[in-house]
Amino acid sequence: MAVSSIRDEKLQDSDFFRDVLAGLAGEQKTLPCKYLYDEAGSLLFEQICELDDYYLTRTEAAIFRQHITAMARQVGPGALIIEPGAGNCEKVEPLLEHLQAPSGYYPIDISPEILLAAKERITARLPNLEVIASIGDFTQADVWEGLKNLSTQKRVLFFPGSTIGNFTPVQAENLLGFFAAKLGCGDGLLIGTDLVKDSVVLERAYCDSEHVTEEFNKNILARINSELNGNFDLSLFAHRAFYHPLRQRVEMHLVCLKSHLVQVAGRKFEFAEGETIHTENSHKYSISGFNRLLLRAGFSPVCHWSDPQQHYAIHYAQIS
């Protein structure tokens, strides 16, 4: 069999291939937001987190700095910290440093380069902490298999960054239920949520003046070109982000500027002028609304910490 044929077979067997083709074939074209975070996308997102317009990261970081001792006390001694979508693992490091004799750290991420580099950094900084990196999509069961051989008196899921907002409320409930199934009685969840607020603040965060978010959004088209033999012309698409008040979410789209035809992996897709590809949602919650979601998913809300402006919250919940 020719090398190119083997490569094509492997390509067509990938989730990326199936998800992209299915998403582009829909009446409302979509691309799953998890594919924004390849190595290039993850690095761009790190740049976004440093922007003045993007309040989320610095606000969450300030809450952690102010309340990290109370959070560590809530987690308790001897805990195994599990972080789905860990990325560069920088957010968890202050918590790991404040915990009493943690039994280990289990980060999960789809980007192997970034995750393995983070593992080396944390191991050098905390040599007595066992770090077991799991590479893959945290919504899939296989990346959790390594937990079966780890004994610990308590497991706590660490899910910062308002990542839960990328899922619809139904998807978020299902995901939290999936997380709850990995835990036992007394185990915990430390999770960040962006709160409902003025639309001007929200839209500025997702459509920054330096256009880094635009580059981040368009990167998924560059990835399709590179990995799926696509021919997207990135100059024919514009970044758009807006707040939808009824759905309480920011939507991120790529808007087609001119009618044209695109090919991906030998398949043709027509784009009309003004048509969009919906690439990401970021749902916002009230404290009470998120507590109700936790309860439906099998968690009991315990406490939360917020900033003075009530822009953001970090919640602790547990399995009863």
PDB file of C-alpha atoms in Angstrom:
ATOM      1  CA  MET A   1       0.000   0.000   0.000  1.00  0.00           C
ATOM      2  CA  ALA A   2       1.333   3.464  -0.897  1.00  0.00           C
ATOM      3  CA  VAL A   3       2.440   5.742   1.923  1.00  0.00           C
ATOM      4  CA  SER A   4      -0.086   8.400   0.850  1.00  0.00           C
ATOM      5  CA  SER A   5      -2.929   5.849   1.026  1.00  0.00           C
ATOM      6  CA  ILE A   6      -1.934   4.840   4.570  1.00  0.00           C
ATOM      7  CA  ARG A   7      -1.790   8.509   5.547  1.00  0.00           C
ATOM      8  CA  ASP A   8      -5.258   9.136   4.069  1.00  0.00           C
ATOM      9  CA  GLU A   9      -6.715   6.150   5.922  1.00  0.00           C
ATOM     10  CA  LYS A  10      -5.305   7.355   9.235  1.00  0.00           C
ATOM     11  CA  LEU A  11      -6.592  10.853   8.511  1.00  0.00           C
ATOM     12  CA  GLN A  12     -10.130   9.659   7.822  1.00  0.00           C
ATOM     13  CA  ASP A  13     -10.104   7.606  11.012  1.00  0.00           C
ATOM     14  CA  SER A  14      -9.425  10.672  13.172  1.00  0.00           C
ATOM     15  CA  ASP A  15     -12.002  12.512  15.284  1.00  0.00           C
ATOM     16  CA  PHE A  16     -10.726  15.786  13.837  1.00  0.00           C
ATOM     17  CA  PHE A  17     -11.531  14.621  10.293  1.00  0.00           C
ATOM     18  CA  ARG A  18     -15.016  13.394  11.210  1.00  0.00           C
ATOM     19  CA  ASP A  19     -15.926  16.384  13.374  1.00  0.00           C
ATOM     20  CA  VAL A  20     -14.741  18.985  10.863  1.00  0.00           C
ATOM     21  CA  LEU A  21     -16.544  17.424   7.903  1.00  0.00           C
ATOM     22  CA  ALA A  22     -19.746  16.930   9.895  1.00  0.00           C
ATOM     23  CA  GLY A  23     -19.597  20.488  11.241  1.00  0.00           C
ATOM     24  CA  LEU A  24     -19.041  22.097   7.845  1.00  0.00           C
ATOM     25  CA  ALA A  25     -21.890  20.075   6.318  1.00  0.00           C
ATOM     26  CA  GLY A  26     -24.506  21.482   8.725  1.00  0.00           C
ATOM     27  CA  GLU A  27     -27.029  24.197   7.912  1.00  0.00           C
ATOM     28  CA  GLN A  28     -25.257  26.307  10.543  1.00  0.00           C
ATOM     29  CA  LYS A  29     -21.622  25.481   9.960  1.00  0.00           C
ATOM     30  CA  THR A  30     -19.776  24.701  13.204  1.00  0.00           C
ATOM     31  CA  LEU A  31     -16.342  23.609  14.361  1.00  0.00           C
ATOM     32  CA  PRO A  32     -15.829  22.143  17.869  1.00  0.00           C
ATOM     33  CA  CYS A  33     -13.988  24.636  20.046  1.00  0.00           C
ATOM     34  CA  LYS A  34     -11.670  21.962  21.458  1.00  0.00           C
ATOM     35  CA  TYR A  35      -9.836  22.002  18.114  1.00  0.00           C
ATOM     36  CA  LEU A  36      -8.891  25.634  18.635  1.00  0.00           C
ATOM     37  CA  TYR A  37      -6.332  24.410  21.167  1.00  0.00           C
ATOM     38  CA  ASP A  38      -3.585  22.758  19.153  1.00  0.00           C
ATOM     39  CA  GLU A  39      -0.048  23.861  19.979  1.00  0.00           C
ATOM     40  CA  ALA A  40      -0.331  27.113  18.011  1.00  0.00           C
ATOM     41  CA  GLY A  41      -3.813  27.812  19.344  1.00  0.00           C
ATOM     42  CA  SER A  42      -2.776  27.150  22.928  1.00  0.00           C
ATOM     43  CA  LEU A  43       0.100  29.607  22.609  1.00  0.00           C
ATOM     44  CA  LEU A  44      -2.237  32.227  21.138  1.00  0.00           C
ATOM     45  CA  PHE A  45      -4.664  31.678  24.006  1.00  0.00           C
ATOM     46  CA  GLU A  46      -1.842  32.297  26.459  1.00  0.00           C
ATOM     47  CA  GLN A  47      -1.331  35.664  24.722  1.00  0.00           C
ATOM     48  CA  ILE A  48      -5.059  36.410  25.010  1.00  0.00           C
ATOM     49  CA  CYS A  49      -4.886  35.787  28.749  1.00  0.00           C
ATOM     50  CA  GLU A  50      -2.313  38.603  29.047  1.00  0.00           C
ATOM     51  CA  LEU A  51      -4.470  41.200  27.255  1.00  0.00           C
ATOM     52  CA  ASP A  52      -5.997  44.113  29.141  1.00  0.00           C
ATOM     53  CA  ASP A  53      -9.375  43.443  27.511  1.00  0.00           C
ATOM     54  CA  TYR A  54      -9.469  39.834  28.710  1.00  0.00           C
ATOM     55  CA  TYR A  55     -10.408  40.234  32.382  1.00  0.00           C
ATOM     56  CA  LEU A  56     -11.144  36.555  33.060  1.00  0.00           C
ATOM     57  CA  THR A  57      -7.633  35.233  33.678  1.00  0.00           C
ATOM     58  CA  ARG A  58      -6.379  38.064  35.877  1.00  0.00           C
ATOM     59  CA  THR A  59      -9.641  38.170  37.856  1.00  0.00           C
ATOM     60  CA  GLU A  60      -9.531  34.435  38.483  1.00  0.00           C
ATOM     61  CA  ALA A  61      -5.850  34.681  39.419  1.00  0.00           C
ATOM     62  CA  ALA A  62      -6.622  37.439  41.917  1.00  0.00           C
ATOM     63  CA  ILE A  63      -9.329  35.292  43.537  1.00  0.00           C
ATOM     64  CA  PHE A  64      -6.869  32.411  43.829  1.00  0.00           C
ATOM     65  CA  ARG A  65      -4.210  34.655  45.384  1.00  0.00           C
ATOM     66  CA  GLN A  66      -6.615  36.019  47.958  1.00  0.00           C
ATOM     67  CA  HIS A  67      -8.300  32.747  48.893  1.00  0.00           C
ATOM     68  CA  ILE A  68      -5.756  30.008  48.103  1.00  0.00           C
ATOM     69  CA  THR A  69      -5.267  29.093  51.791  1.00  0.00           C
ATOM     70  CA  ALA A  70      -9.007  28.641  52.283  1.00  0.00           C
ATOM     71  CA  MET A  71      -9.247  26.608  49.076  1.00  0.00           C
ATOM     72  CA  ALA A  72      -6.390  24.331  50.129  1.00  0.00           C
ATOM     73  CA  ARG A  73      -8.021  23.875  53.512  1.00  0.00           C
ATOM     74  CA  GLN A  74     -11.297  22.942  51.796  1.00  0.00           C
ATOM     75  CA  VAL A  75      -9.513  20.376  49.589  1.00  0.00           C
ATOM     76  CA  GLY A  76      -7.819  18.868  52.648  1.00  0.00           C
ATOM     77  CA  PRO A  77      -4.715  16.690  53.142  1.00  0.00           C
ATOM     78  CA  GLY A  78      -3.625  13.775  50.987  1.00  0.00           C
ATOM     79  CA  ALA A  79      -5.707  14.700  47.958  1.00  0.00           C
ATOM     80  CA  LEU A  80      -5.109  13.642  44.373  1.00  0.00           C
ATOM     81  CA  ILE A  81      -5.681  16.650  42.117  1.00  0.00           C
ATOM     82  CA  ILE A  82      -7.121  15.857  38.680  1.00  0.00           C
ATOM     83  CA  GLU A  83      -7.131  18.617  36.063  1.00  0.00           C
ATOM     84  CA  PRO A  84      -9.054  18.062  32.805  1.00  0.00           C
ATOM     85  CA  GLY A  85      -7.859  20.409  30.043  1.00  0.00           C
ATOM     86  CA  ALA A  86      -4.753  21.307  32.029  1.00  0.00           C
ATOM     87  CA  GLY A  87      -2.898  23.163  29.251  1.00  0.00           C
ATOM     88  CA  ASN A  88       0.344  24.589  30.639  1.00  0.00           C
ATOM     89  CA  CYS A  89      -0.735  23.687  34.219  1.00  0.00           C
ATOM     90  CA  GLU A  90       0.228  27.127  35.563  1.00  0.00           C
ATOM     91  CA  LYS A  91      -3.084  27.754  37.335  1.00  0.00           C
ATOM     92  CA  VAL A  92      -2.822  24.668  39.518  1.00  0.00           C
ATOM     93  CA  GLU A  93       0.722  25.266  40.782  1.00  0.00           C
ATOM     94  CA  PRO A  94      -0.205  27.668  43.641  1.00  0.00           C
ATOM     95  CA  LEU A  95      -2.822  25.186  44.833  1.00  0.00           C
ATOM     96  CA  LEU A  96      -0.367  22.272  44.705  1.00  0.00           C
ATOM     97  CA  GLU A  97       2.137  24.309  46.713  1.00  0.00           C
ATOM     98  CA  HIS A  98      -0.418  25.096  49.433  1.00  0.00           C
ATOM     99  CA  LEU A  99      -1.865  21.601  49.794  1.00  0.00           C
ATOM    100  CA  GLN A 100      -0.919  19.383  52.703  1.00  0.00           C
ATOM    101  CA  ALA A 101       0.863  16.247  51.455  1.00  0.00           C
ATOM    102  CA  PRO A 102      -1.042  15.836  48.150  1.00  0.00           C
ATOM    103  CA  SER A 103      -0.934  12.256  46.886  1.00  0.00           C
ATOM    104  CA  GLY A 104      -0.419  13.279  43.265  1.00  0.00           C
ATOM    105  CA  TYR A 105      -1.400  15.403  40.275  1.00  0.00           C
ATOM    106  CA  TYR A 106      -3.164  13.980  37.195  1.00  0.00           C
ATOM    107  CA  PRO A 107      -3.322  16.547  34.359  1.00  0.00           C
ATOM    108  CA  ILE A 108      -5.225  15.747  31.146  1.00  0.00           C
ATOM    109  CA  ASP A 109      -4.763  17.688  27.914  1.00  0.00           C
ATOM    110  CA  ILE A 110      -5.100  17.244  24.169  1.00  0.00           C
ATOM    111  CA  SER A 111      -1.766  18.990  23.433  1.00  0.00           C
ATOM    112  CA  PRO A 112       1.159  16.636  24.243  1.00  0.00           C
ATOM    113  CA  GLU A 113       3.945  19.182  23.760  1.00  0.00           C
ATOM    114  CA  ILE A 114       2.545  21.689  26.220  1.00  0.00           C
ATOM    115  CA  LEU A 115       1.446  19.062  28.750  1.00  0.00           C
ATOM    116  CA  LEU A 116       4.751  17.195  28.850  1.00  0.00           C
ATOM    117  CA  ALA A 117       6.706  20.454  29.176  1.00  0.00           C
ATOM    118  CA  ALA A 118       4.451  21.416  32.089  1.00  0.00           C
ATOM    119  CA  LYS A 119       5.013  18.037  33.730  1.00  0.00           C
ATOM    120  CA  GLU A 120       8.783  18.572  33.620  1.00  0.00           C
ATOM    121  CA  ARG A 121       8.425  22.056  35.101  1.00  0.00           C
ATOM    122  CA  ILE A 122       6.170  20.950  37.968  1.00  0.00           C
ATOM    123  CA  THR A 123       8.303  17.902  38.748  1.00  0.00           C
ATOM    124  CA  ALA A 124      11.388  20.125  38.980  1.00  0.00           C
ATOM    125  CA  ARG A 125       9.553  22.583  41.230  1.00  0.00           C
ATOM    126  CA  LEU A 126       7.786  19.985  43.411  1.00  0.00           C
ATOM    127  CA  PRO A 127      10.044  16.908  43.293  1.00  0.00           C
ATOM    128  CA  ASN A 128       8.060  15.017  45.940  1.00  0.00           C
ATOM    129  CA  LEU A 129       4.823  15.255  43.976  1.00  0.00           C
ATOM    130  CA  GLU A 130       3.945  12.400  41.627  1.00  0.00           C
ATOM    131  CA  VAL A 131       2.733  13.807  38.288  1.00  0.00           C
ATOM    132  CA  ILE A 132       0.929  11.407  35.931  1.00  0.00           C
ATOM    133  CA  ALA A 133       0.176  13.140  32.617  1.00  0.00           C
ATOM    134  CA  SER A 134      -2.640  11.785  30.445  1.00  0.00           C
ATOM    135  CA  ILE A 135      -2.730  12.965  26.814  1.00  0.00           C
ATOM    136  CA  GLY A 136      -6.094  13.161  25.066  1.00  0.00           C
ATOM    137  CA  ASP A 137      -9.605  14.569  25.094  1.00  0.00           C
ATOM    138  CA  PHE A 138     -10.907  14.753  28.665  1.00  0.00           C
ATOM    139  CA  THR A 139     -14.461  14.036  27.484  1.00  0.00           C
ATOM    140  CA  GLN A 140     -13.330  10.552  26.405  1.00  0.00           C
ATOM    141  CA  ALA A 141     -13.144   7.645  28.860  1.00  0.00           C
ATOM    142  CA  ASP A 142      -9.691   6.369  27.859  1.00  0.00           C
ATOM    143  CA  VAL A 143      -7.759   9.339  29.304  1.00  0.00           C
ATOM    144  CA  TRP A 144      -9.149   8.538  32.754  1.00  0.00           C
ATOM    145  CA  GLU A 145      -7.949   4.913  32.762  1.00  0.00           C
ATOM    146  CA  GLY A 146      -4.731   5.767  34.605  1.00  0.00           C
ATOM    147  CA  LEU A 147      -6.717   6.738  37.688  1.00  0.00           C
ATOM    148  CA  LYS A 148      -7.672   3.121  38.325  1.00  0.00           C
ATOM    149  CA  ASN A 149      -4.214   2.270  39.649  1.00  0.00           C
ATOM    150  CA  LEU A 150      -3.868   5.330  41.891  1.00  0.00           C
ATOM    151  CA  SER A 151      -4.799   4.977  45.547  1.00  0.00           C
ATOM    152  CA  THR A 152      -5.693   8.129  47.438  1.00  0.00           C
ATOM    153  CA  GLN A 153      -7.878   9.145  50.340  1.00  0.00           C
ATOM    154  CA  LYS A 154      -9.539  11.920  48.326  1.00  0.00           C
ATOM    155  CA  ARG A 155      -9.896  13.020  44.712  1.00  0.00           C
ATOM    156  CA  VAL A 156     -10.521  16.627  43.742  1.00  0.00           C
ATOM    157  CA  LEU A 157     -11.193  17.782  40.192  1.00  0.00           C
ATOM    158  CA  PHE A 158      -9.642  21.155  39.345  1.00  0.00           C
ATOM    159  CA  PHE A 159     -11.453  22.853  36.443  1.00  0.00           C
ATOM    160  CA  PRO A 160     -10.561  26.569  36.290  1.00  0.00           C
ATOM    161  CA  GLY A 161     -10.683  29.095  33.467  1.00  0.00           C
ATOM    162  CA  SER A 162     -14.482  29.015  33.004  1.00  0.00           C
ATOM    163  CA  THR A 163     -13.973  26.118  30.581  1.00  0.00           C
ATOM    164  CA  ILE A 164     -17.392  24.819  31.626  1.00  0.00           C
ATOM    165  CA  GLY A 165     -18.815  27.848  29.797  1.00  0.00           C
ATOM    166  CA  ASN A 166     -17.736  26.389  26.443  1.00  0.00           C
ATOM    167  CA  PHE A 167     -20.481  23.794  26.814  1.00  0.00           C
ATOM    168  CA  THR A 168     -24.226  24.382  26.467  1.00  0.00           C
ATOM    169  CA  PRO A 169     -26.130  24.021  29.760  1.00  0.00           C
ATOM    170  CA  VAL A 170     -27.220  20.497  28.785  1.00  0.00           C
ATOM    171  CA  GLN A 171     -23.680  19.572  27.747  1.00  0.00           C
ATOM    172  CA  ALA A 172     -22.298  21.149  30.933  1.00  0.00           C
ATOM    173  CA  GLU A 173     -24.685  19.107  33.075  1.00  0.00           C
ATOM    174  CA  ASN A 174     -23.682  15.949  31.230  1.00  0.00           C
ATOM    175  CA  LEU A 175     -19.978  16.756  31.579  1.00  0.00           C
ATOM    176  CA  LEU A 176     -20.280  17.485  35.294  1.00  0.00           C
ATOM    177  CA  GLY A 177     -22.220  14.236  35.654  1.00  0.00           C
ATOM    178  CA  PHE A 178     -19.381  12.479  33.815  1.00  0.00           C
ATOM    179  CA  PHE A 179     -16.912  14.056  36.261  1.00  0.00           C
ATOM    180  CA  ALA A 180     -19.071  13.051  39.243  1.00  0.00           C
ATOM    181  CA  ALA A 181     -18.979   9.433  38.061  1.00  0.00           C
ATOM    182  CA  LYS A 182     -15.158   9.502  38.398  1.00  0.00           C
ATOM    183  CA  LEU A 183     -15.432  10.537  42.062  1.00  0.00           C
ATOM    184  CA  GLY A 184     -16.697   9.015  45.281  1.00  0.00           C
ATOM    185  CA  CYS A 185     -18.378  10.208  48.448  1.00  0.00           C
ATOM    186  CA  GLY A 186     -16.512  13.189  49.923  1.00  0.00           C
ATOM    187  CA  ASP A 187     -14.504  13.849  46.760  1.00  0.00           C
ATOM    188  CA  GLY A 188     -14.543  17.420  45.472  1.00  0.00           C
ATOM    189  CA  LEU A 189     -14.700  19.803  42.523  1.00  0.00           C
ATOM    190  CA  LEU A 190     -12.973  23.200  42.384  1.00  0.00           C
ATOM    191  CA  ILE A 191     -14.324  25.008  39.329  1.00  0.00           C
ATOM    192  CA  GLY A 192     -14.288  28.510  37.837  1.00  0.00           C
ATOM    193  CA  THR A 193     -17.239  30.253  36.174  1.00  0.00           C
ATOM    194  CA  ASP A 194     -17.582  33.596  34.467  1.00  0.00           C
ATOM    195  CA  LEU A 195     -20.570  35.506  35.837  1.00  0.00           C
ATOM    196  CA  VAL A 196     -23.353  37.328  34.002  1.00  0.00           C
ATOM    197  CA  LYS A 197     -22.445  41.003  33.581  1.00  0.00           C
ATOM    198  CA  ASP A 198     -22.600  44.009  31.263  1.00  0.00           C
ATOM    199  CA  SER A 199     -22.416  43.018  27.588  1.00  0.00           C
ATOM    200  CA  VAL A 200     -19.829  45.720  26.805  1.00  0.00           C
ATOM    201  CA  VAL A 201     -17.340  44.150  29.213  1.00  0.00           C
ATOM    202  CA  LEU A 202     -18.043  40.694  27.803  1.00  0.00           C
ATOM    203  CA  GLU A 203     -17.767  41.586  24.120  1.00  0.00           C
ATOM    204  CA  ARG A 204     -14.551  43.549  24.614  1.00  0.00           C
ATOM    205  CA  ALA A 205     -12.986  40.460  26.210  1.00  0.00           C
ATOM    206  CA  TYR A 206     -13.737  38.318  23.150  1.00  0.00           C
ATOM    207  CA  CYS A 207     -13.016  40.899  20.455  1.00  0.00           C
ATOM    208  CA  ASP A 208      -9.831  42.510  21.706  1.00  0.00           C
ATOM    209  CA  SER A 209      -8.292  45.669  20.259  1.00  0.00           C
ATOM    210  CA  GLU A 210      -5.037  43.861  19.428  1.00  0.00           C
ATOM    211  CA  HIS A 211      -6.833  41.229  17.304  1.00  0.00           C
ATOM    212  CA  VAL A 212      -5.173  38.281  19.025  1.00  0.00           C
ATOM    213  CA  THR A 213      -8.549  36.588  19.488  1.00  0.00           C
ATOM    214  CA  GLU A 214      -9.150  36.944  15.760  1.00  0.00           C
ATOM    215  CA  GLU A 215      -5.854  35.168  15.058  1.00  0.00           C
ATOM    216  CA  PHE A 216      -6.768  32.497  17.614  1.00  0.00           C
ATOM    217  CA  ASN A 217     -10.168  31.938  15.991  1.00  0.00           C
ATOM    218  CA  LYS A 218      -8.767  31.784  12.459  1.00  0.00           C
ATOM    219  CA  ASN A 219      -6.058  29.355  13.562  1.00  0.00           C
ATOM    220  CA  ILE A 220      -8.563  26.512  13.350  1.00  0.00           C
ATOM    221  CA  LEU A 221      -8.838  27.171   9.590  1.00  0.00           C
ATOM    222  CA  ALA A 222      -5.044  27.109   9.295  1.00  0.00           C
ATOM    223  CA  ARG A 223      -5.058  23.809  11.185  1.00  0.00           C
ATOM    224  CA  ILE A 224      -7.629  22.356   8.766  1.00  0.00           C
ATOM    225  CA  ASN A 225      -5.462  23.464   5.844  1.00  0.00           C
ATOM    226  CA  SER A 226      -2.408  21.822   7.374  1.00  0.00           C
ATOM    227  CA  GLU A 227      -3.906  18.587   8.706  1.00  0.00           C
ATOM    228  CA  LEU A 228      -6.893  17.936   6.424  1.00  0.00           C
ATOM    229  CA  ASN A 229      -5.617  19.207   3.086  1.00  0.00           C
ATOM    230  CA  GLY A 230      -7.918  22.218   3.208  1.00  0.00           C
ATOM    231  CA  ASN A 231      -7.643  25.354   1.117  1.00  0.00           C
ATOM    232  CA  PHE A 232      -9.265  27.973   3.354  1.00  0.00           C
ATOM    233  CA  ASP A 233      -8.228  31.530   2.470  1.00  0.00           C
ATOM    234  CA  LEU A 234      -8.055  33.081   5.942  1.00  0.00           C
ATOM    235  CA  SER A 235      -8.344  36.589   4.476  1.00  0.00           C
ATOM    236  CA  LEU A 236     -11.900  35.750   3.351  1.00  0.00           C
ATOM    237  CA  PHE A 237     -13.085  35.277   6.942  1.00  0.00           C
ATOM    238  CA  ALA A 238     -13.531  37.783   9.757  1.00  0.00           C
ATOM    239  CA  HIS A 239     -13.725  37.186  13.501  1.00  0.00           C
ATOM    240  CA  ARG A 240     -17.011  38.090  15.211  1.00  0.00           C
ATOM    241  CA  ALA A 241     -17.955  37.791  18.892  1.00  0.00           C
ATOM    242  CA  PHE A 242     -21.190  38.975  20.525  1.00  0.00           C
ATOM    243  CA  TYR A 243     -23.192  38.450  23.697  1.00  0.00           C
ATOM    244  CA  HIS A 244     -26.552  36.666  23.399  1.00  0.00           C
ATOM    245  CA  PRO A 245     -28.516  37.855  26.476  1.00  0.00           C
ATOM    246  CA  LEU A 246     -31.319  35.273  26.322  1.00  0.00           C
ATOM    247  CA  ARG A 247     -28.851  32.381  26.130  1.00  0.00           C
ATOM    248  CA  GLN A 248     -26.452  34.141  28.525  1.00  0.00           C
ATOM    249  CA  ARG A 249     -23.447  33.389  26.379  1.00  0.00           C
ATOM    250  CA  VAL A 250     -20.821  34.979  24.167  1.00  0.00           C
ATOM    251  CA  GLU A 251     -20.787  33.394  20.718  1.00  0.00           C
ATOM    252  CA  MET A 252     -17.665  33.341  18.576  1.00  0.00           C
ATOM    253  CA  HIS A 253     -18.007  33.027  14.790  1.00  0.00           C
ATOM    254  CA  LEU A 254     -15.965  33.269  11.615  1.00  0.00           C
ATOM    255  CA  VAL A 255     -17.876  35.329   9.043  1.00  0.00           C
ATOM    256  CA  CYS A 256     -17.431  34.666   5.325  1.00  0.00           C
ATOM    257  CA  LEU A 257     -16.676  37.955   3.522  1.00  0.00           C
ATOM    258  CA  LYS A 258     -17.189  36.706  -0.036  1.00  0.00           C
ATOM    259  CA  SER A 259     -19.064  33.793  -1.621  1.00  0.00           C
ATOM    260  CA  HIS A 260     -16.633  31.050  -2.562  1.00  0.00           C
ATOM    261  CA  LEU A 261     -15.930  27.300  -2.537  1.00  0.00           C
ATOM    262  CA  VAL A 262     -13.646  25.549  -0.041  1.00  0.00           C
ATOM    263  CA  GLN A 263     -12.198  22.045  -0.265  1.00  0.00           C
ATOM    264  CA  VAL A 264     -11.326  19.964   2.786  1.00  0.00           C
ATOM    265  CA  ALA A 265      -9.949  16.421   2.426  1.00  0.00           C
ATOM    266  CA  GLY A 266     -11.344  16.291  -1.111  1.00  0.00           C
ATOM    267  CA  ARG A 267     -14.851  17.424  -0.053  1.00  0.00           C
ATOM    268  CA  LYS A 268     -16.342  20.675  -1.342  1.00  0.00           C
ATOM    269  CA  PHE A 269     -18.181  23.196   0.833  1.00  0.00           C
ATOM    270  CA  GLU A 270     -19.959  26.297  -0.432  1.00  0.00           C
ATOM    271  CA  PHE A 271     -19.792  29.515   1.579  1.00  0.00           C
ATOM    272  CA  ALA A 272     -22.175  32.403   0.991  1.00  0.00           C
ATOM    273  CA  GLU A 273     -21.257  35.980   1.783  1.00  0.00           C
ATOM    274  CA  GLY A 274     -22.235  36.659   5.398  1.00  0.00           C
ATOM    275  CA  GLU A 275     -22.472  32.965   6.311  1.00  0.00           C
ATOM    276  CA  THR A 276     -20.734  32.031   9.553  1.00  0.00           C
ATOM    277  CA  ILE A 277     -18.878  29.147  11.133  1.00  0.00           C
ATOM    278  CA  HIS A 278     -19.828  28.961  14.807  1.00  0.00           C
ATOM    279  CA  THR A 279     -16.586  28.095  16.613  1.00  0.00           C
ATOM    280  CA  GLU A 280     -17.165  28.661  20.327  1.00  0.00           C
ATOM    281  CA  ASN A 281     -19.678  29.476  23.051  1.00  0.00           C
ATOM    282  CA  SER A 282     -18.816  30.940  26.419  1.00  0.00           C
ATOM    283  CA  HIS A 283     -21.798  30.657  28.770  1.00  0.00           C
ATOM    284  CA  LYS A 284     -22.106  32.958  31.764  1.00  0.00           C
ATOM    285  CA  TYR A 285     -23.756  31.982  35.045  1.00  0.00           C
ATOM    286  CA  SER A 286     -25.248  33.500  38.146  1.00  0.00           C
ATOM    287  CA  ILE A 287     -24.154  31.929  41.434  1.00  0.00           C
ATOM    288  CA  SER A 288     -27.609  30.476  42.054  1.00  0.00           C
ATOM    289  CA  GLY A 289     -27.922  29.236  38.480  1.00  0.00           C
ATOM    290  CA  PHE A 290     -24.620  27.410  38.648  1.00  0.00           C
ATOM    291  CA  ASN A 291     -25.484  25.890  42.025  1.00  0.00           C
ATOM    292  CA  ARG A 292     -28.625  24.442  40.471  1.00  0.00           C
ATOM    293  CA  LEU A 293     -26.530  22.992  37.649  1.00  0.00           C
ATOM    294  CA  LEU A 294     -24.146  21.392  40.164  1.00  0.00           C
ATOM    295  CA  LEU A 295     -27.037  19.792  42.024  1.00  0.00           C
ATOM    296  CA  ARG A 296     -28.527  18.340  38.845  1.00  0.00           C
ATOM    297  CA  ALA A 297     -25.128  16.843  37.977  1.00  0.00           C
ATOM    298  CA  GLY A 298     -24.713  15.106  41.347  1.00  0.00           C
ATOM    299  CA  PHE A 299     -22.625  17.643  43.269  1.00  0.00           C
ATOM    300  CA  SER A 300     -23.509  19.467  46.475  1.00  0.00           C
ATOM    301  CA  PRO A 301     -22.370  23.128  46.448  1.00  0.00           C
ATOM    302  CA  VAL A 302     -20.250  23.929  49.500  1.00  0.00           C
ATOM    303  CA  CYS A 303     -18.930  27.464  49.038  1.00  0.00           C
ATOM    304  CA  HIS A 304     -17.661  29.957  46.466  1.00  0.00           C
ATOM    305  CA  TRP A 305     -15.222  32.862  46.253  1.00  0.00           C
ATOM    306  CA  SER A 306     -15.603  35.925  44.033  1.00  0.00           C
ATOM    307  CA  ASP A 307     -14.022  39.298  43.205  1.00  0.00           C
ATOM    308  CA  PRO A 308     -15.379  42.643  44.479  1.00  0.00           C
ATOM    309  CA  GLN A 309     -16.964  43.431  41.082  1.00  0.00           C
ATOM    310  CA  GLN A 310     -18.717  40.040  40.981  1.00  0.00           C
ATOM    311  CA  HIS A 311     -17.246  39.355  37.547  1.00  0.00           C
ATOM    312  CA  TYR A 312     -16.067  35.829  38.272  1.00  0.00           C
ATOM    313  CA  ALA A 313     -16.458  33.020  40.809  1.00  0.00           C
ATOM    314  CA  ILE A 314     -14.635  29.885  41.923  1.00  0.00           C
ATOM    315  CA  HIS A 315     -16.876  27.206  43.421  1.00  0.00           C
ATOM    316  CA  TYR A 316     -16.143  24.233  45.646  1.00  0.00           C
ATOM    317  CA  ALA A 317     -18.612  21.347  45.543  1.00  0.00           C
ATOM    318  CA  GLN A 318     -18.459  17.747  46.656  1.00  0.00           C
ATOM    319  CA  ILE A 319     -20.066  14.353  46.208  1.00  0.00           C
ATOM    320  CA  SER A 320     -22.356  13.624  49.157  1.00  0.00           C
TER     321      SER A 320
END
